[in-house]
Amino acid sequence: MTSLREPAPARLSAQREARLPLRRAQLSDEVAGHLRAAIMSGSLRPGTFIRLDETAAKLGVSVTPVREALLKLRGEGMVQLEPHRGHVVLPLSRQDIDDIFWLQATIAKELAATATEHITDAEIDDLERAAEAMAAAVAAADADAIAATEFAFHRAFNQATGRIKLAWFLLHVARYMPLMMYAADPEWGAAAVDNHRSLIAALRRRDAAAVVELTNWQFTDGARRLTERLDSSGIWG
C-alpha cells in the first residue's frame, strides 16, 4: 500500500518533549498519529473514551500533547468532546474507508503517470535499493523496519515526480492509514515487496499503464485488508 505517513513509534519519549517549544507541536502530531492509527485499525473502538492521563502514561508523554492531539482529531471528526466525560471515539463507516482510499488512489495514480515520464535511471536505482531494504525487513519480520522502508520507498517515488504540492496532499491523506497494522502482516509484506519490484521493472520499461495499474493495486489491496480487519472486529455490528 502506498503511504507517505512516517511510522509512529510504539512509545513516545517524554524527554524529547522538553527540548524546544517547536518539539511539543511535533510531539502532539505524533500522539495524534498514534491515536488516529488506533482508531482506523479498530484498536480504539467507537464509543471508547480516550482518557488524558491513561493515554499520556501509555505513550510516555505529558498530558499537554495528548490534549492537543485530541483537539486535532476533533477537527478531523474522529473524536467528539462530551461535556464532563471527555473525548469519545466516533463511528467509522465503510464509506469513510472507501473515500480515503479513493482519494489516495486518485492522487497516487496521477503521480505515478508523471513519475514514469520524469524519473531518472539513478532514481530508479534508489528505488530498487529501498525495495530490497524492505524485502530484508520483511524476511526478518521487523515491523518497525518494514514501516520505515515502505515510507522511504514511496517518499522517493513521489519526490521523483517533481510535483511536490500534489505529493504533499497525498502525505496528508495517507496519515489516516494504520501503516503498522500492515507492517505486522507477513502476507501484506510479501505482496508489497512483489509489487515494488514489478513497479520498478515497469518504470525501467517506461510503461506508464503498468505503473499506474500497479499503483492502483496498492490501494485496492490496502482497502480490502483494512475492511476485512474492521469486519472481523465487529465495529460495524
PDB file of C-alpha atoms in Angstrom:
ATOM      1  CA  MET A   1       0.000   0.000   0.000  1.00  0.00           C
ATOM      2  CA  THR A   2       1.297   3.432  -0.799  1.00  0.00           C
ATOM      3  CA  SER A   3       1.809   5.532   2.225  1.00  0.00           C
ATOM      4  CA  LEU A   4       3.784   8.667   2.940  1.00  0.00           C
ATOM      5  CA  ARG A   5       2.984   8.831   6.605  1.00  0.00           C
ATOM      6  CA  GLU A   6       6.026   8.352   8.794  1.00  0.00           C
ATOM      7  CA  PRO A   7       5.609   5.354  11.111  1.00  0.00           C
ATOM      8  CA  ALA A   8       4.854   6.376  14.675  1.00  0.00           C
ATOM      9  CA  PRO A   9       6.994   4.841  17.416  1.00  0.00           C
ATOM     10  CA  ALA A  10       5.364   2.383  19.766  1.00  0.00           C
ATOM     11  CA  ARG A  11       6.238   4.568  22.728  1.00  0.00           C
ATOM     12  CA  LEU A  12       6.972   8.276  22.593  1.00  0.00           C
ATOM     13  CA  SER A  13       9.773   9.775  24.656  1.00  0.00           C
ATOM     14  CA  ALA A  14       8.852  12.379  27.239  1.00  0.00           C
ATOM     15  CA  GLN A  15      12.422  13.669  27.207  1.00  0.00           C
ATOM     16  CA  ARG A  16      12.095  14.831  23.606  1.00  0.00           C
ATOM     17  CA  GLU A  17       9.112  16.980  24.527  1.00  0.00           C
ATOM     18  CA  ALA A  18      11.212  19.273  26.717  1.00  0.00           C
ATOM     19  CA  ARG A  19      13.799  20.204  24.092  1.00  0.00           C
ATOM     20  CA  LEU A  20      12.061  23.087  22.341  1.00  0.00           C
ATOM     21  CA  PRO A  21       8.573  24.602  22.137  1.00  0.00           C
ATOM     22  CA  LEU A  22       8.519  23.506  18.494  1.00  0.00           C
ATOM     23  CA  ARG A  23       9.136  19.930  19.556  1.00  0.00           C
ATOM     24  CA  ARG A  24       5.938  19.968  21.616  1.00  0.00           C
ATOM     25  CA  ALA A  25       3.921  20.683  18.472  1.00  0.00           C
ATOM     26  CA  GLN A  26       5.703  17.850  16.695  1.00  0.00           C
ATOM     27  CA  LEU A  27       5.074  15.548  19.633  1.00  0.00           C
ATOM     28  CA  SER A  28       1.359  16.332  19.586  1.00  0.00           C
ATOM     29  CA  ASP A  29       1.374  15.342  15.894  1.00  0.00           C
ATOM     30  CA  GLU A  30       2.993  12.019  16.832  1.00  0.00           C
ATOM     31  CA  VAL A  31       0.395  11.401  19.533  1.00  0.00           C
ATOM     32  CA  ALA A  32      -2.372  12.276  17.061  1.00  0.00           C
ATOM     33  CA  GLY A  33      -0.831   9.853  14.567  1.00  0.00           C
ATOM     34  CA  HIS A  34      -0.760   7.081  17.160  1.00  0.00           C
ATOM     35  CA  LEU A  35      -4.412   7.639  18.125  1.00  0.00           C
ATOM     36  CA  ARG A  36      -5.524   8.080  14.518  1.00  0.00           C
ATOM     37  CA  ALA A  37      -3.959   4.761  13.533  1.00  0.00           C
ATOM     38  CA  ALA A  38      -5.574   3.038  16.515  1.00  0.00           C
ATOM     39  CA  ILE A  39      -8.985   4.369  15.508  1.00  0.00           C
ATOM     40  CA  MET A  40      -8.536   3.474  11.837  1.00  0.00           C
ATOM     41  CA  SER A  41      -7.412  -0.077  12.658  1.00  0.00           C
ATOM     42  CA  GLY A  42     -10.268  -0.634  15.117  1.00  0.00           C
ATOM     43  CA  SER A  43      -7.970  -0.909  18.141  1.00  0.00           C
ATOM     44  CA  LEU A  44      -9.821   2.083  19.594  1.00  0.00           C
ATOM     45  CA  ARG A  45     -13.438   1.209  19.027  1.00  0.00           C
ATOM     46  CA  PRO A  46     -16.317   3.655  18.529  1.00  0.00           C
ATOM     47  CA  GLY A  47     -17.713   4.770  21.866  1.00  0.00           C
ATOM     48  CA  THR A  48     -14.376   4.379  23.658  1.00  0.00           C
ATOM     49  CA  PHE A  49     -13.379   7.307  25.865  1.00  0.00           C
ATOM     50  CA  ILE A  50      -9.765   8.413  25.481  1.00  0.00           C
ATOM     51  CA  ARG A  51      -8.524   9.374  28.932  1.00  0.00           C
ATOM     52  CA  LEU A  52      -5.823  12.027  29.072  1.00  0.00           C
ATOM     53  CA  ASP A  53      -3.853  10.594  31.992  1.00  0.00           C
ATOM     54  CA  GLU A  54      -4.041   6.992  30.810  1.00  0.00           C
ATOM     55  CA  THR A  55      -3.022   7.866  27.262  1.00  0.00           C
ATOM     56  CA  ALA A  56      -0.169  10.095  28.410  1.00  0.00           C
ATOM     57  CA  ALA A  57       1.175   7.361  30.686  1.00  0.00           C
ATOM     58  CA  LYS A  58       0.920   4.732  27.966  1.00  0.00           C
ATOM     59  CA  LEU A  59       2.813   6.868  25.450  1.00  0.00           C
ATOM     60  CA  GLY A  60       5.332   8.226  27.939  1.00  0.00           C
ATOM     61  CA  VAL A  61       4.425  11.888  27.428  1.00  0.00           C
ATOM     62  CA  SER A  62       2.768  14.625  29.455  1.00  0.00           C
ATOM     63  CA  VAL A  63      -0.932  15.400  29.238  1.00  0.00           C
ATOM     64  CA  THR A  64      -0.383  18.528  27.119  1.00  0.00           C
ATOM     65  CA  PRO A  65       0.471  16.862  23.769  1.00  0.00           C
ATOM     66  CA  VAL A  66      -2.372  14.372  24.310  1.00  0.00           C
ATOM     67  CA  ARG A  67      -4.829  17.218  24.805  1.00  0.00           C
ATOM     68  CA  GLU A  68      -3.503  18.976  21.698  1.00  0.00           C
ATOM     69  CA  ALA A  69      -3.683  15.735  19.703  1.00  0.00           C
ATOM     70  CA  LEU A  70      -7.321  15.245  20.680  1.00  0.00           C
ATOM     71  CA  LEU A  71      -8.084  18.772  19.515  1.00  0.00           C
ATOM     72  CA  LYS A  72      -6.635  17.866  16.098  1.00  0.00           C
ATOM     73  CA  LEU A  73      -8.706  14.683  15.961  1.00  0.00           C
ATOM     74  CA  ARG A  74     -11.861  16.595  16.891  1.00  0.00           C
ATOM     75  CA  GLY A  75     -11.247  18.808  13.867  1.00  0.00           C
ATOM     76  CA  GLU A  76     -10.988  15.679  11.698  1.00  0.00           C
ATOM     77  CA  GLY A  77     -14.264  14.250  13.000  1.00  0.00           C
ATOM     78  CA  MET A  78     -12.574  11.234  14.601  1.00  0.00           C
ATOM     79  CA  VAL A  79     -13.435  12.044  18.222  1.00  0.00           C
ATOM     80  CA  GLN A  80     -16.027  14.153  19.955  1.00  0.00           C
ATOM     81  CA  LEU A  81     -15.849  16.009  23.250  1.00  0.00           C
ATOM     82  CA  GLU A  82     -18.689  15.133  25.589  1.00  0.00           C
ATOM     83  CA  PRO A  83     -19.114  17.595  28.471  1.00  0.00           C
ATOM     84  CA  HIS A  84     -17.915  16.273  31.834  1.00  0.00           C
ATOM     85  CA  ARG A  85     -16.994  12.930  30.261  1.00  0.00           C
ATOM     86  CA  GLY A  86     -14.111  13.542  27.882  1.00  0.00           C
ATOM     87  CA  HIS A  87     -13.291  12.635  24.286  1.00  0.00           C
ATOM     88  CA  VAL A  88     -15.091   9.689  22.733  1.00  0.00           C
ATOM     89  CA  VAL A  89     -14.200   7.854  19.511  1.00  0.00           C
ATOM     90  CA  LEU A  90     -16.766   8.447  16.771  1.00  0.00           C
ATOM     91  CA  PRO A  91     -18.048   5.689  14.454  1.00  0.00           C
ATOM     92  CA  LEU A  92     -16.067   4.819  11.336  1.00  0.00           C
ATOM     93  CA  SER A  93     -18.103   3.750   8.299  1.00  0.00           C
ATOM     94  CA  ARG A  94     -17.328   1.651   5.242  1.00  0.00           C
ATOM     95  CA  GLN A  95     -17.893   4.801   3.197  1.00  0.00           C
ATOM     96  CA  ASP A  96     -15.146   6.519   5.189  1.00  0.00           C
ATOM     97  CA  ILE A  97     -12.725   3.755   4.194  1.00  0.00           C
ATOM     98  CA  ASP A  98     -13.831   3.898   0.556  1.00  0.00           C
ATOM     99  CA  ASP A  99     -13.437   7.669   0.460  1.00  0.00           C
ATOM    100  CA  ILE A 100      -9.964   7.653   1.993  1.00  0.00           C
ATOM    101  CA  PHE A 101      -8.647   5.012  -0.383  1.00  0.00           C
ATOM    102  CA  TRP A 102     -10.341   6.593  -3.403  1.00  0.00           C
ATOM    103  CA  LEU A 103      -8.710   9.946  -2.693  1.00  0.00           C
ATOM    104  CA  GLN A 104      -5.288   8.396  -2.121  1.00  0.00           C
ATOM    105  CA  ALA A 105      -5.526   6.297  -5.283  1.00  0.00           C
ATOM    106  CA  THR A 106      -6.673   9.242  -7.388  1.00  0.00           C
ATOM    107  CA  ILE A 107      -3.686  11.359  -6.349  1.00  0.00           C
ATOM    108  CA  ALA A 108      -1.185   8.495  -6.403  1.00  0.00           C
ATOM    109  CA  LYS A 109      -2.125   7.373  -9.925  1.00  0.00           C
ATOM    110  CA  GLU A 110      -1.576  10.898 -11.230  1.00  0.00           C
ATOM    111  CA  LEU A 111       1.831  10.964  -9.543  1.00  0.00           C
ATOM    112  CA  ALA A 112       2.640   7.515 -10.933  1.00  0.00           C
ATOM    113  CA  ALA A 113       1.967   8.610 -14.500  1.00  0.00           C
ATOM    114  CA  THR A 114       4.206  11.643 -14.035  1.00  0.00           C
ATOM    115  CA  ALA A 115       6.949   9.576 -12.404  1.00  0.00           C
ATOM    116  CA  THR A 116       7.088   7.266 -15.411  1.00  0.00           C
ATOM    117  CA  GLU A 117       7.895  10.223 -17.634  1.00  0.00           C
ATOM    118  CA  HIS A 118      10.343  12.082 -15.402  1.00  0.00           C
ATOM    119  CA  ILE A 119      12.124   9.608 -13.139  1.00  0.00           C
ATOM    120  CA  THR A 120      15.826   9.124 -13.888  1.00  0.00           C
ATOM    121  CA  ASP A 121      17.711   5.839 -14.030  1.00  0.00           C
ATOM    122  CA  ALA A 122      19.609   6.879 -10.888  1.00  0.00           C
ATOM    123  CA  GLU A 123      16.324   7.481  -9.059  1.00  0.00           C
ATOM    124  CA  ILE A 124      15.044   4.076 -10.174  1.00  0.00           C
ATOM    125  CA  ASP A 125      18.256   2.567  -8.785  1.00  0.00           C
ATOM    126  CA  ASP A 126      17.490   4.307  -5.454  1.00  0.00           C
ATOM    127  CA  LEU A 127      14.001   2.821  -5.507  1.00  0.00           C
ATOM    128  CA  GLU A 128      15.447  -0.621  -6.124  1.00  0.00           C
ATOM    129  CA  ARG A 129      17.731  -0.295  -3.111  1.00  0.00           C
ATOM    130  CA  ALA A 130      14.780   0.829  -0.982  1.00  0.00           C
ATOM    131  CA  ALA A 131      12.703  -2.123  -2.206  1.00  0.00           C
ATOM    132  CA  GLU A 132      15.463  -4.586  -1.348  1.00  0.00           C
ATOM    133  CA  ALA A 133      15.855  -2.997   2.084  1.00  0.00           C
ATOM    134  CA  MET A 134      12.143  -3.576   2.605  1.00  0.00           C
ATOM    135  CA  ALA A 135      12.478  -7.172   1.407  1.00  0.00           C
ATOM    136  CA  ALA A 136      15.185  -7.731   4.037  1.00  0.00           C
ATOM    137  CA  ALA A 137      12.957  -6.196   6.716  1.00  0.00           C
ATOM    138  CA  VAL A 138      10.060  -8.455   5.665  1.00  0.00           C
ATOM    139  CA  ALA A 139      12.344 -11.509   5.780  1.00  0.00           C
ATOM    140  CA  ALA A 140      13.387 -10.505   9.301  1.00  0.00           C
ATOM    141  CA  ALA A 141       9.762  -9.854  10.333  1.00  0.00           C
ATOM    142  CA  ASP A 142      10.858  -6.438  11.658  1.00  0.00           C
ATOM    143  CA  ALA A 143       7.644  -4.393  11.600  1.00  0.00           C
ATOM    144  CA  ASP A 144       9.335  -1.108  12.506  1.00  0.00           C
ATOM    145  CA  ALA A 145      11.879  -1.531   9.706  1.00  0.00           C
ATOM    146  CA  ILE A 146       9.143  -2.565   7.272  1.00  0.00           C
ATOM    147  CA  ALA A 147       7.193   0.601   8.034  1.00  0.00           C
ATOM    148  CA  ALA A 148      10.289   2.777   7.718  1.00  0.00           C
ATOM    149  CA  THR A 149      11.419   1.278   4.407  1.00  0.00           C
ATOM    150  CA  GLU A 150       7.889   1.409   2.966  1.00  0.00           C
ATOM    151  CA  PHE A 151       7.744   5.088   3.825  1.00  0.00           C
ATOM    152  CA  ALA A 152      11.191   5.699   2.297  1.00  0.00           C
ATOM    153  CA  PHE A 153      10.257   3.893  -0.929  1.00  0.00           C
ATOM    154  CA  HIS A 154       7.150   5.935  -1.566  1.00  0.00           C
ATOM    155  CA  ARG A 155       8.714   9.212  -0.488  1.00  0.00           C
ATOM    156  CA  ALA A 156      11.482   8.686  -3.078  1.00  0.00           C
ATOM    157  CA  PHE A 157       8.965   7.617  -5.726  1.00  0.00           C
ATOM    158  CA  ASN A 158       6.734  10.650  -5.249  1.00  0.00           C
ATOM    159  CA  GLN A 159       9.603  13.121  -4.979  1.00  0.00           C
ATOM    160  CA  ALA A 160      10.849  11.891  -8.357  1.00  0.00           C
ATOM    161  CA  THR A 161       7.725  13.350  -9.966  1.00  0.00           C
ATOM    162  CA  GLY A 162       8.697  16.921  -9.123  1.00  0.00           C
ATOM    163  CA  ARG A 163       5.046  17.567  -8.223  1.00  0.00           C
ATOM    164  CA  ILE A 164       5.766  18.466  -4.629  1.00  0.00           C
ATOM    165  CA  LYS A 165       2.408  20.074  -3.834  1.00  0.00           C
ATOM    166  CA  LEU A 166       0.466  17.053  -5.086  1.00  0.00           C
ATOM    167  CA  ALA A 167       2.768  14.743  -3.125  1.00  0.00           C
ATOM    168  CA  TRP A 168       2.092  16.909  -0.057  1.00  0.00           C
ATOM    169  CA  PHE A 169      -1.656  16.341  -0.452  1.00  0.00           C
ATOM    170  CA  LEU A 170      -1.057  12.601  -0.649  1.00  0.00           C
ATOM    171  CA  LEU A 171       1.018  12.770   2.517  1.00  0.00           C
ATOM    172  CA  HIS A 172      -1.863  14.319   4.418  1.00  0.00           C
ATOM    173  CA  VAL A 173      -4.423  11.808   3.164  1.00  0.00           C
ATOM    174  CA  ALA A 174      -2.064   8.912   3.870  1.00  0.00           C
ATOM    175  CA  ARG A 175      -1.819   9.816   7.549  1.00  0.00           C
ATOM    176  CA  TYR A 176      -5.160   8.042   8.037  1.00  0.00           C
ATOM    177  CA  MET A 177      -3.666   4.697   7.120  1.00  0.00           C
ATOM    178  CA  PRO A 178      -2.560   2.424  10.000  1.00  0.00           C
ATOM    179  CA  LEU A 179       0.819   1.563   8.486  1.00  0.00           C
ATOM    180  CA  MET A 180       1.971  -0.520  11.447  1.00  0.00           C
ATOM    181  CA  MET A 181      -1.090  -2.748  11.029  1.00  0.00           C
ATOM    182  CA  TYR A 182       0.064  -3.566   7.516  1.00  0.00           C
ATOM    183  CA  ALA A 183       3.720  -3.862   8.530  1.00  0.00           C
ATOM    184  CA  ALA A 184       2.831  -6.516  11.102  1.00  0.00           C
ATOM    185  CA  ASP A 185       1.093  -8.647   8.432  1.00  0.00           C
ATOM    186  CA  PRO A 186       3.607 -11.029   6.765  1.00  0.00           C
ATOM    187  CA  GLU A 187       1.276 -11.659   3.831  1.00  0.00           C
ATOM    188  CA  TRP A 188       0.980  -7.932   3.132  1.00  0.00           C
ATOM    189  CA  GLY A 189       4.763  -7.525   3.414  1.00  0.00           C
ATOM    190  CA  ALA A 190       5.469 -10.202   0.822  1.00  0.00           C
ATOM    191  CA  ALA A 191       2.816  -8.818  -1.534  1.00  0.00           C
ATOM    192  CA  ALA A 192       4.147  -5.270  -1.139  1.00  0.00           C
ATOM    193  CA  VAL A 193       7.706  -6.363  -1.967  1.00  0.00           C
ATOM    194  CA  ASP A 194       6.487  -8.164  -5.106  1.00  0.00           C
ATOM    195  CA  ASN A 195       4.509  -5.085  -6.092  1.00  0.00           C
ATOM    196  CA  HIS A 196       7.506  -2.772  -5.593  1.00  0.00           C
ATOM    197  CA  ARG A 197       9.733  -4.998  -7.729  1.00  0.00           C
ATOM    198  CA  SER A 198       7.138  -5.116 -10.505  1.00  0.00           C
ATOM    199  CA  LEU A 199       6.720  -1.351 -10.260  1.00  0.00           C
ATOM    200  CA  ILE A 200      10.463  -0.824 -10.659  1.00  0.00           C
ATOM    201  CA  ALA A 201      10.538  -3.109 -13.700  1.00  0.00           C
ATOM    202  CA  ALA A 202       7.657  -1.152 -15.265  1.00  0.00           C
ATOM    203  CA  LEU A 203       9.459   2.129 -14.582  1.00  0.00           C
ATOM    204  CA  ARG A 204      12.569   0.831 -16.340  1.00  0.00           C
ATOM    205  CA  ARG A 205      10.406  -0.021 -19.372  1.00  0.00           C
ATOM    206  CA  ARG A 206       8.717   3.398 -19.139  1.00  0.00           C
ATOM    207  CA  ASP A 207       5.401   1.539 -19.172  1.00  0.00           C
ATOM    208  CA  ALA A 208       3.046   4.169 -17.762  1.00  0.00           C
ATOM    209  CA  ALA A 209      -0.071   1.961 -17.944  1.00  0.00           C
ATOM    210  CA  ALA A 210       1.616  -0.771 -15.896  1.00  0.00           C
ATOM    211  CA  VAL A 211       2.988   1.717 -13.352  1.00  0.00           C
ATOM    212  CA  VAL A 212      -0.460   3.226 -12.832  1.00  0.00           C
ATOM    213  CA  GLU A 213      -2.086  -0.229 -12.587  1.00  0.00           C
ATOM    214  CA  LEU A 214       0.475  -1.414 -10.025  1.00  0.00           C
ATOM    215  CA  THR A 215      -0.013   1.777  -8.045  1.00  0.00           C
ATOM    216  CA  ASN A 216      -3.773   1.339  -8.048  1.00  0.00           C
ATOM    217  CA  TRP A 217      -3.406  -2.261  -6.834  1.00  0.00           C
ATOM    218  CA  GLN A 218      -1.716  -0.976  -3.703  1.00  0.00           C
ATOM    219  CA  PHE A 219      -4.915   0.816  -2.755  1.00  0.00           C
ATOM    220  CA  THR A 220      -7.400  -1.874  -3.705  1.00  0.00           C
ATOM    221  CA  ASP A 221      -5.333  -4.368  -1.710  1.00  0.00           C
ATOM    222  CA  GLY A 222      -4.935  -1.994   1.218  1.00  0.00           C
ATOM    223  CA  ALA A 223      -8.646  -1.196   1.321  1.00  0.00           C
ATOM    224  CA  ARG A 224      -9.540  -4.885   1.215  1.00  0.00           C
ATOM    225  CA  ARG A 225      -7.212  -5.778   4.075  1.00  0.00           C
ATOM    226  CA  LEU A 226      -8.381  -2.924   6.286  1.00  0.00           C
ATOM    227  CA  THR A 227     -12.064  -3.578   5.574  1.00  0.00           C
ATOM    228  CA  GLU A 228     -11.641  -7.268   6.371  1.00  0.00           C
ATOM    229  CA  ARG A 229      -9.939  -6.401   9.653  1.00  0.00           C
ATOM    230  CA  LEU A 230     -12.699  -3.996  10.642  1.00  0.00           C
ATOM    231  CA  ASP A 231     -15.346  -6.526   9.585  1.00  0.00           C
ATOM    232  CA  SER A 232     -13.771  -9.170  11.793  1.00  0.00           C
ATOM    233  CA  SER A 233     -13.521  -6.741  14.719  1.00  0.00           C
ATOM    234  CA  GLY A 234     -17.283  -6.244  14.672  1.00  0.00           C
ATOM    235  CA  ILE A 235     -17.179  -2.444  14.855  1.00  0.00           C
ATOM    236  CA  TRP A 236     -19.908  -2.247  12.216  1.00  0.00           C
ATOM    237  CA  GLY A 237     -22.185  -4.564  14.168  1.00  0.00           C
TER     238      GLY A 237
END
